[in-house]
C-alpha cells in the first residue's frame, strides 16, 4: 500500500468504504420525502489529496440516483479543507470549510452547471460530515435554491464496509 501523505493525517478517519445501514432521509419543502441508500469511497495514491466517490440509490427500487465524485485537499498547517466536486446532475462545485475534531463543515465557494441543468437551480450547499463516537459516519446536507432559502435536503449515517 502507498504511504499516506502526512498532510492527510487529520482526515485519515474518512479513508475507506462506507455504506448506509439504514436508509437516509431526503426532504425539501418542494418535494415528496424519500429514502435512499448510499456508498462512499475515499482513497489516496500518496498525494496530499483524497479521491472520493458517493453513489446514492433509491431505497426501495435500488435504482441509481445521485452520484458525485471529486477530490479533497487540506491547506497545510491549517484546519482549512476544500472539496472539488462533480455531480451527475450537471453541477460542479467547490466547497470549503473547516475541520474541527472529527467534524468537517463545508459550504459552497463556487458553483457551475451545465446550460440545460434542471430547475430550480441550487445556489448554496452546506455539508457536515462527522465521525461519531460510535465509529459511524454521518452526513447532513442543506441547500438553497432559486425558490428556497437554506433548508435540509439529506441526512444519513454510514458504517464501514469492505
Ligand atoms: C431533488 C439538489 C443530493 C435525491 C433535488 C432538487 C435539487 C437537488 C435542487 C430539486 C428541489 C426542488 O424541486 O425544489 C441536490 C444536491 C445534492 C443532492 C445539490 C448534493 C449535494 C441528493 C442525493 C439524493 C437526492 C444524495 C439521494 C438519492 C433527490 C430526489 C429529489 C431531489 C429523489 C426529488 C425528485 C427530483 O427532483 O429529482 N435535489 N440533491 N439528492 N433530490 Fe437531490
Coordinates of C-alpha atoms and ligand atoms in Angstrom, one line a residue:
X1 CA 0.0 0.0 0.0
X2 CA 1.1 3.6 -0.7
X3 CA 2.1 5.5 2.4
X4 CA -0.4 8.2 3.5
X5 CA 0.8 11.8 2.8
X6 CA 1.2 13.3 6.3
X7 CA -0.9 16.3 5.2
X8 CA -3.9 14.0 5.2
X9 CA -3.4 12.6 8.7
X10 CA -6.1 14.8 10.2
X11 CA -8.6 13.3 7.7
X12 CA -7.4 9.7 7.8
X13 CA -10.7 8.7 9.6
X14 CA -12.5 9.3 6.3
X15 CA -10.5 6.8 4.3
X16 CA -12.1 3.5 3.1
X17 CA -15.6 2.4 2.1
X18 CA -18.7 3.3 3.9
X19 CA -22.3 2.2 3.4
X20 CA -25.6 3.3 4.9
X21 CA -27.0 0.5 7.2
X22 CA -30.4 2.2 7.4
X23 CA -31.8 4.3 4.6
X24 CA -31.0 8.0 4.6
X25 CA -33.8 10.6 4.7
X26 CA -34.3 13.1 1.8
X27 CA -36.5 16.1 2.4
X28 CA -37.2 19.5 1.0
X29 CA -40.3 21.7 1.2
X30 CA -41.0 21.4 -2.6
X31 CA -40.6 17.6 -2.9
X32 CA -42.1 14.3 -1.6
X33 CA -39.8 12.9 1.2
X34 CA -37.8 9.9 0.1
X35 CA -35.4 7.3 1.4
X36 CA -32.1 6.4 -0.1
X37 CA -29.1 4.2 0.4
X38 CA -25.5 5.4 -0.3
X39 CA -22.0 4.1 -0.6
X40 CA -19.0 6.3 -0.1
X41 CA -15.4 5.6 -1.1
X42 CA -12.4 7.6 0.0
X43 CA -8.9 6.7 -1.2
X44 CA -5.5 8.2 -1.8
X45 CA -2.4 7.5 -4.0
X46 CA 0.2 9.1 -1.8
X47 CA -0.5 12.6 -3.0
X48 CA -1.8 15.2 -0.4
X49 CA -5.3 14.6 -1.9
X50 CA -8.2 12.3 -1.1
X51 CA -10.2 10.9 -4.0
X52 CA -13.8 10.3 -3.3
X53 CA -17.0 8.8 -4.9
X54 CA -20.5 9.0 -3.4
X55 CA -23.2 6.8 -5.1
X56 CA -26.8 7.0 -3.9
X57 CA -29.7 4.7 -4.8
X58 CA -33.4 4.7 -4.3
X59 CA -34.0 2.7 -1.0
X60 CA -36.9 0.6 -2.4
X61 CA -36.1 0.1 -6.1
X62 CA -32.3 0.3 -5.7
X63 CA -32.3 2.5 -8.8
X64 CA -29.1 4.6 -9.1
X65 CA -29.9 8.3 -8.3
X66 CA -27.5 10.9 -7.2
X67 CA -23.7 10.5 -7.8
X68 CA -20.8 12.7 -7.0
X69 CA -17.1 12.4 -7.1
X70 CA -14.1 14.6 -6.6
X71 CA -11.0 15.5 -4.6
X72 CA -10.3 16.7 -1.1
X73 CA -7.4 19.0 -0.3
X74 CA -6.1 20.3 3.0
X75 CA -4.3 23.6 3.4
X76 CA -1.1 22.5 5.0
X77 CA -0.6 23.7 8.6
X78 CA -4.2 24.8 8.9
X79 CA -7.6 23.2 9.5
X80 CA -8.9 24.5 6.2
X81 CA -10.3 21.9 3.9
X82 CA -11.5 22.1 0.2
X83 CA -13.7 19.7 -1.7
X84 CA -13.7 19.8 -5.6
X85 CA -16.9 18.1 -6.6
X86 CA -18.6 16.9 -9.9
X87 CA -22.3 15.8 -9.6
X88 CA -24.2 13.7 -12.1
X89 CA -26.9 16.4 -12.2
X90 CA -24.6 18.7 -14.2
X91 CA -23.3 20.6 -11.2
X92 CA -19.6 21.3 -10.4
X93 CA -18.8 22.8 -7.1
X94 CA -16.0 23.9 -4.7
X95 CA -16.9 23.6 -1.1
X96 CA -14.6 24.9 1.6
X97 CA -14.7 24.9 5.4
X98 CA -13.0 23.7 8.5
X99 CA -12.1 20.5 10.2
X100 CA -12.9 20.7 14.0
X101 CA -12.0 17.5 15.8
X102 CA -13.7 14.8 13.7
X103 CA -16.3 17.2 12.1
X104 CA -16.0 18.7 8.7
X105 CA -18.2 21.7 8.0
X106 CA -18.3 22.9 4.4
X107 CA -20.1 25.5 2.3
X108 CA -20.2 26.3 -1.4
X109 CA -17.4 28.7 -2.5
X110 CA -18.2 28.5 -6.2
X111 CA -20.6 26.7 -8.4
X112 CA -21.1 25.9 -12.1
X113 CA -23.6 24.0 -14.0
X114 CA -24.4 22.7 -17.5
X115 CA -26.6 25.0 -19.6
X116 CA -29.6 22.7 -19.5
X117 CA -29.5 21.8 -15.8
X118 CA -32.9 21.1 -14.3
X119 CA -34.6 23.9 -12.4
X120 CA -34.8 25.1 -9.7
X121 CA -31.0 25.7 -9.6
X122 CA -29.1 25.1 -6.4
X123 CA -27.4 28.3 -5.2
X124 CA -25.7 27.2 -2.0
X125 CA -24.9 24.0 -0.3
X126 CA -23.9 23.4 3.4
X127 CA -22.5 20.0 4.3
X128 CA -21.5 18.5 7.6
X129 CA -19.5 15.2 7.7
X130 CA -18.7 13.8 11.0
X131 CA -17.2 10.7 12.6
X132 CA -19.4 9.9 15.6
X133 CA -18.0 8.5 18.9
X134 CA -19.6 5.1 17.9
X135 CA -17.4 4.9 14.8
X136 CA -20.1 5.6 12.3
X137 CA -20.0 8.5 9.8
X138 CA -22.9 11.0 9.5
X139 CA -23.6 13.4 6.7
X140 CA -26.1 16.2 6.6
X141 CA -26.7 18.4 3.5
X142 CA -28.7 21.6 3.4
X143 CA -29.2 23.7 0.2
X144 CA -30.7 26.9 -1.0
X145 CA -32.3 27.1 -4.5
X146 CA -33.8 29.8 -6.6
X147 CA -37.0 29.3 -4.7
X148 CA -36.0 28.3 -1.2
X149 CA -33.6 29.6 1.5
X150 CA -31.1 27.2 3.1
X151 CA -33.1 24.1 4.2
X152 CA -32.1 20.5 4.9
X153 CA -32.2 18.1 2.0
X154 CA -30.3 15.0 3.2
X155 CA -29.4 13.1 6.4
X156 CA -27.7 9.7 6.5
X157 CA -25.5 7.6 8.7
X158 CA -22.9 5.1 7.4
X159 CA -20.8 2.3 8.8
X160 CA -17.6 0.9 7.5
X161 CA -17.9 -1.8 4.9
X162 CA -15.5 -3.6 2.7
Ligands
LIG1 C1 -34.4 16.9 -5.5 C2 -30.1 19.1 -5.3 C3 -28.2 15.1 -3.4 C4 -32.3 12.8 -4.3 C5 -33.4 17.9 -5.6 C6 -33.6 19.2 -6.1 C7 -32.4 19.8 -6.0 C8 -31.5 18.9 -5.5 C9 -32.1 21.3 -6.4 C10 -34.9 19.9 -6.6 C11 -35.6 20.6 -5.4 C12 -36.9 21.3 -5.9 O1 -37.5 20.8 -6.8 O2 -37.2 22.3 -5.3 C13 -29.2 18.2 -4.7 C14 -27.9 18.5 -4.4 C15 -27.3 17.4 -3.9 C16 -28.4 16.4 -3.9 C17 -27.2 19.8 -4.7 C18 -25.9 17.1 -3.3 C19 -25.2 18.0 -2.7 C20 -29.2 14.1 -3.5 C21 -29.0 12.7 -3.1 C22 -30.1 12.1 -3.3 C23 -31.0 13.0 -3.9 C24 -27.7 12.1 -2.4 C25 -30.3 10.7 -3.0 C26 -30.9 9.8 -3.7 C27 -33.3 13.7 -4.7 C28 -34.6 13.4 -5.0 C29 -35.3 14.6 -5.4 C30 -34.2 15.6 -5.2 C31 -35.2 12.0 -5.0 C32 -36.7 14.8 -5.8 C33 -37.0 14.4 -7.1 C34 -36.2 15.2 -8.1 O3 -36.4 16.4 -8.2 O4 -35.4 14.6 -8.8 N1 -32.1 17.7 -5.3 N2 -29.5 16.9 -4.4 N3 -30.4 14.3 -4.0 N4 -33.1 15.1 -4.8 FE1 -31.3 16.0 -4.5

